[in-house]
Coordinates of C-alpha atoms in Angstrom, one line a residue:
M7 CA -99.5 -26.6 3.0
I8 CA -97.9 -30.0 2.6
R9 CA -96.4 -31.1 5.9
V10 CA -93.3 -33.3 5.5
V11 CA -91.1 -35.5 7.7
L12 CA -87.8 -36.0 6.0
A13 CA -85.8 -39.2 6.9
E14 CA -82.2 -39.5 5.6
D15 CA -79.2 -40.9 7.5
Q16 CA -76.6 -38.5 5.9
A17 CA -76.8 -35.3 7.8
M18 CA -75.5 -33.1 5.0
V19 CA -77.9 -34.5 2.5
R20 CA -80.8 -34.3 5.0
G21 CA -80.0 -30.6 5.7
A22 CA -79.7 -29.7 2.0
F23 CA -83.0 -31.4 1.1
A24 CA -84.8 -29.8 4.0
Q25 CA -83.6 -26.3 3.0
L26 CA -84.6 -26.9 -0.6
L27 CA -88.1 -28.1 0.3
D28 CA -88.6 -25.3 2.8
L29 CA -88.1 -22.8 -0.1
Q30 CA -91.3 -24.1 -1.7
P31 CA -94.4 -22.0 -0.9
D32 CA -96.6 -25.0 -0.3
V33 CA -94.2 -27.3 1.5
T34 CA -93.0 -27.3 5.2
V35 CA -90.6 -29.8 6.7
V36 CA -92.0 -30.3 10.2
A37 CA -89.2 -32.7 11.4
T38 CA -86.2 -34.6 10.2
A39 CA -84.9 -38.0 11.2
G40 CA -81.6 -39.8 10.8
D41 CA -82.8 -43.4 11.0
G42 CA -86.0 -45.5 10.7
D43 CA -86.9 -45.4 14.4
E44 CA -86.6 -41.6 14.5
A45 CA -88.8 -41.4 11.4
L46 CA -91.5 -43.5 13.1
A47 CA -91.3 -41.3 16.2
A48 CA -91.5 -38.1 14.1
V49 CA -94.5 -39.3 12.2
A50 CA -96.3 -40.3 15.4
E51 CA -95.5 -36.9 16.9
H52 CA -96.1 -34.6 14.0
R53 CA -98.7 -36.5 11.9
P54 CA -97.3 -35.2 8.5
D55 CA -99.0 -35.5 5.2
V56 CA -96.0 -37.2 3.6
L57 CA -93.0 -39.1 4.9
L58 CA -90.1 -38.5 2.5
T59 CA -87.6 -41.3 3.3
D60 CA -84.4 -42.9 2.0
I61 CA -84.4 -46.7 1.9
E62 CA -81.0 -47.7 3.4
M63 CA -80.7 -46.2 6.9
P64 CA -79.4 -47.6 10.2
G65 CA -81.8 -49.8 12.1
R66 CA -85.1 -49.9 10.2
T67 CA -85.0 -49.2 6.5
G68 CA -87.4 -46.9 4.7
L69 CA -89.3 -50.0 3.6
D70 CA -89.5 -51.2 7.2
V71 CA -90.9 -47.9 8.2
A72 CA -93.5 -48.0 5.4
Q73 CA -94.6 -51.5 6.4
E74 CA -94.9 -50.4 10.1
L75 CA -97.0 -47.4 9.2
A76 CA -99.2 -49.5 7.1
R77 CA -99.6 -52.0 9.9
R78 CA -100.6 -49.2 12.3
G79 CA -103.1 -47.9 9.8
D80 CA -101.3 -44.6 9.6
T81 CA -102.6 -42.3 6.8
T82 CA -99.3 -40.6 6.2
R83 CA -98.3 -41.1 2.6
V84 CA -94.8 -42.5 2.0
L85 CA -92.5 -41.2 -0.8
I86 CA -89.2 -43.0 -1.2
F87 CA -86.2 -41.1 -2.5
T88 CA -83.1 -43.0 -3.0
T89 CA -79.9 -43.5 -5.0
F90 CA -80.8 -47.1 -5.6
A91 CA -82.5 -47.7 -9.0
R92 CA -83.2 -51.3 -8.2
S93 CA -86.4 -52.9 -9.5
G94 CA -86.5 -55.3 -6.5
Y95 CA -86.7 -52.3 -4.1
L96 CA -89.5 -50.8 -6.2
R97 CA -91.6 -54.0 -6.0
R98 CA -91.0 -54.3 -2.2
A99 CA -91.8 -50.6 -1.8
M100 CA -95.2 -51.0 -3.6
D101 CA -95.9 -54.1 -1.6
S102 CA -95.2 -52.0 1.6
G103 CA -97.8 -49.4 0.8
V104 CA -95.4 -46.8 -0.5
T105 CA -97.1 -44.3 -2.8
G106 CA -94.1 -42.8 -4.6
Y107 CA -90.5 -43.8 -5.5
V108 CA -88.1 -41.3 -7.0
L109 CA -84.3 -41.0 -7.4
K110 CA -82.1 -38.6 -5.6
D111 CA -80.3 -37.5 -8.7
A112 CA -83.5 -36.2 -10.3
P113 CA -83.9 -32.4 -10.4
I114 CA -85.4 -30.9 -7.2
A115 CA -88.4 -29.8 -9.3
D116 CA -89.2 -33.4 -10.0
L117 CA -89.0 -34.3 -6.3
V118 CA -91.3 -31.4 -5.4
S119 CA -93.7 -32.4 -8.2
A120 CA -93.7 -36.0 -6.8
L121 CA -94.4 -34.7 -3.3
R122 CA -97.4 -32.7 -4.6
R123 CA -98.8 -35.6 -6.6
V124 CA -98.4 -38.1 -3.7
H125 CA -100.1 -35.6 -1.4
A126 CA -102.9 -35.3 -3.9
G127 CA -103.4 -39.1 -3.8
E128 CA -101.5 -40.1 -6.9
R129 CA -98.9 -42.9 -7.1
V130 CA -95.6 -41.7 -8.5
V131 CA -92.7 -43.9 -9.8
A132 CA -89.6 -42.7 -11.6
P133 CA -90.1 -43.8 -15.3
E134 CA -86.7 -45.6 -15.5
L135 CA -87.7 -47.7 -12.4
A136 CA -91.1 -48.6 -13.7
M137 CA -89.6 -50.1 -16.9
A138 CA -87.0 -52.1 -14.9
A139 CA -89.6 -53.5 -12.5
W140 CA -91.4 -55.2 -15.3
D141 CA -88.2 -56.8 -16.6
S142 CA -86.9 -58.2 -13.4
A143 CA -89.2 -60.3 -11.2
D144 CA -88.0 -61.7 -7.9
P145 CA -87.7 -65.5 -8.2
L146 CA -87.0 -66.1 -4.5
T147 CA -89.5 -67.4 -1.9
P148 CA -89.8 -65.6 1.5
R149 CA -87.9 -68.4 3.2
E150 CA -85.0 -68.2 0.6
R151 CA -84.8 -64.4 1.2
E152 CA -84.8 -64.9 4.9
L153 CA -81.9 -67.4 4.7
L154 CA -79.9 -65.2 2.2
Q155 CA -80.3 -62.3 4.6
E156 CA -78.7 -64.4 7.3
V157 CA -75.9 -65.3 4.9
L158 CA -75.2 -61.5 4.5
T159 CA -74.5 -61.3 8.3
G160 CA -71.8 -63.9 7.9
A161 CA -73.8 -66.7 9.6
S162 CA -72.8 -70.3 8.8
N163 CA -75.4 -72.9 7.8
A164 CA -75.3 -74.3 11.3
D165 CA -75.8 -70.8 12.8
I166 CA -78.8 -70.2 10.5
A167 CA -80.3 -73.6 11.3
A168 CA -80.0 -73.0 15.1
R169 CA -81.4 -69.4 14.8
L170 CA -84.4 -70.4 12.6
N171 CA -85.1 -73.8 14.2
L172 CA -84.4 -75.7 11.0
A173 CA -82.3 -78.8 10.2
E174 CA -78.9 -77.9 8.7
G175 CA -79.8 -80.0 5.7
T176 CA -82.9 -78.0 5.1
V177 CA -80.9 -74.8 5.2
R178 CA -78.5 -76.3 2.6
N179 CA -81.4 -77.3 0.4
Y180 CA -83.0 -73.8 0.5
L181 CA -79.7 -72.1 -0.2
S182 CA -78.9 -74.5 -3.1
T183 CA -82.3 -73.7 -4.7
A184 CA -81.7 -70.0 -4.3
M185 CA -78.2 -70.3 -5.8
A186 CA -79.6 -72.2 -8.8
K187 CA -82.3 -69.5 -9.3
L188 CA -79.7 -66.7 -9.2
G189 CA -77.0 -68.6 -11.2
A190 CA -74.6 -68.1 -8.3
R191 CA -71.6 -70.3 -7.6
N192 CA -71.9 -70.1 -3.8
R193 CA -74.2 -68.9 -1.1
S194 CA -72.3 -65.6 -0.6
E195 CA -72.6 -64.8 -4.3
A196 CA -76.3 -65.6 -4.2
A197 CA -76.9 -63.3 -1.2
N198 CA -74.9 -60.5 -2.8
T199 CA -76.7 -60.8 -6.1
A200 CA -80.1 -60.8 -4.4
K201 CA -79.1 -57.7 -2.4
E202 CA -77.8 -55.9 -5.5
R203 CA -81.1 -56.5 -7.2
G204 CA -83.1 -55.1 -4.3
W205 CA -84.7 -58.4 -3.3
L206 CA -83.2 -58.4 0.3

């Protein structure tokens, strides 16, 4: 029996997937979670074989959860299921120790197959994502990503400089370099482009 914790912030979707998975003879959903913190708590309490998680959730994302489980040395395998077919997300997921990445619009049979394969120790990636990942490398440095993430919150250059203990000119230089790499006209466009590609 494959013991699963299911993390998904939309209650209706979460309930539907839980019911569909429980119909499988070799799968049992031992807990569900509506955000990343709940997912971590459920994994700690139930010690599932697989955490099936969305990426974008309130608080911690599915990628944050995967990174934290890896940091803790937790043996639970992580399978991402998401609507976002973004190559940047896939690369970050693999770097976070995720063992599978599938899309929500795939047939339920594909999701169940991915669960079984991940449980058996395989790495599973939706084919369309695997191809995209090779075609679109992230050109940003960790610092550039950090600053663009701040831009997404609406912070000014002065705010970012104060928050990260940098000179305002340094912030401007990092953001200018990021804008050039992304072909963006301004810092907001650069931040939005990076987010759309899954790099933030």
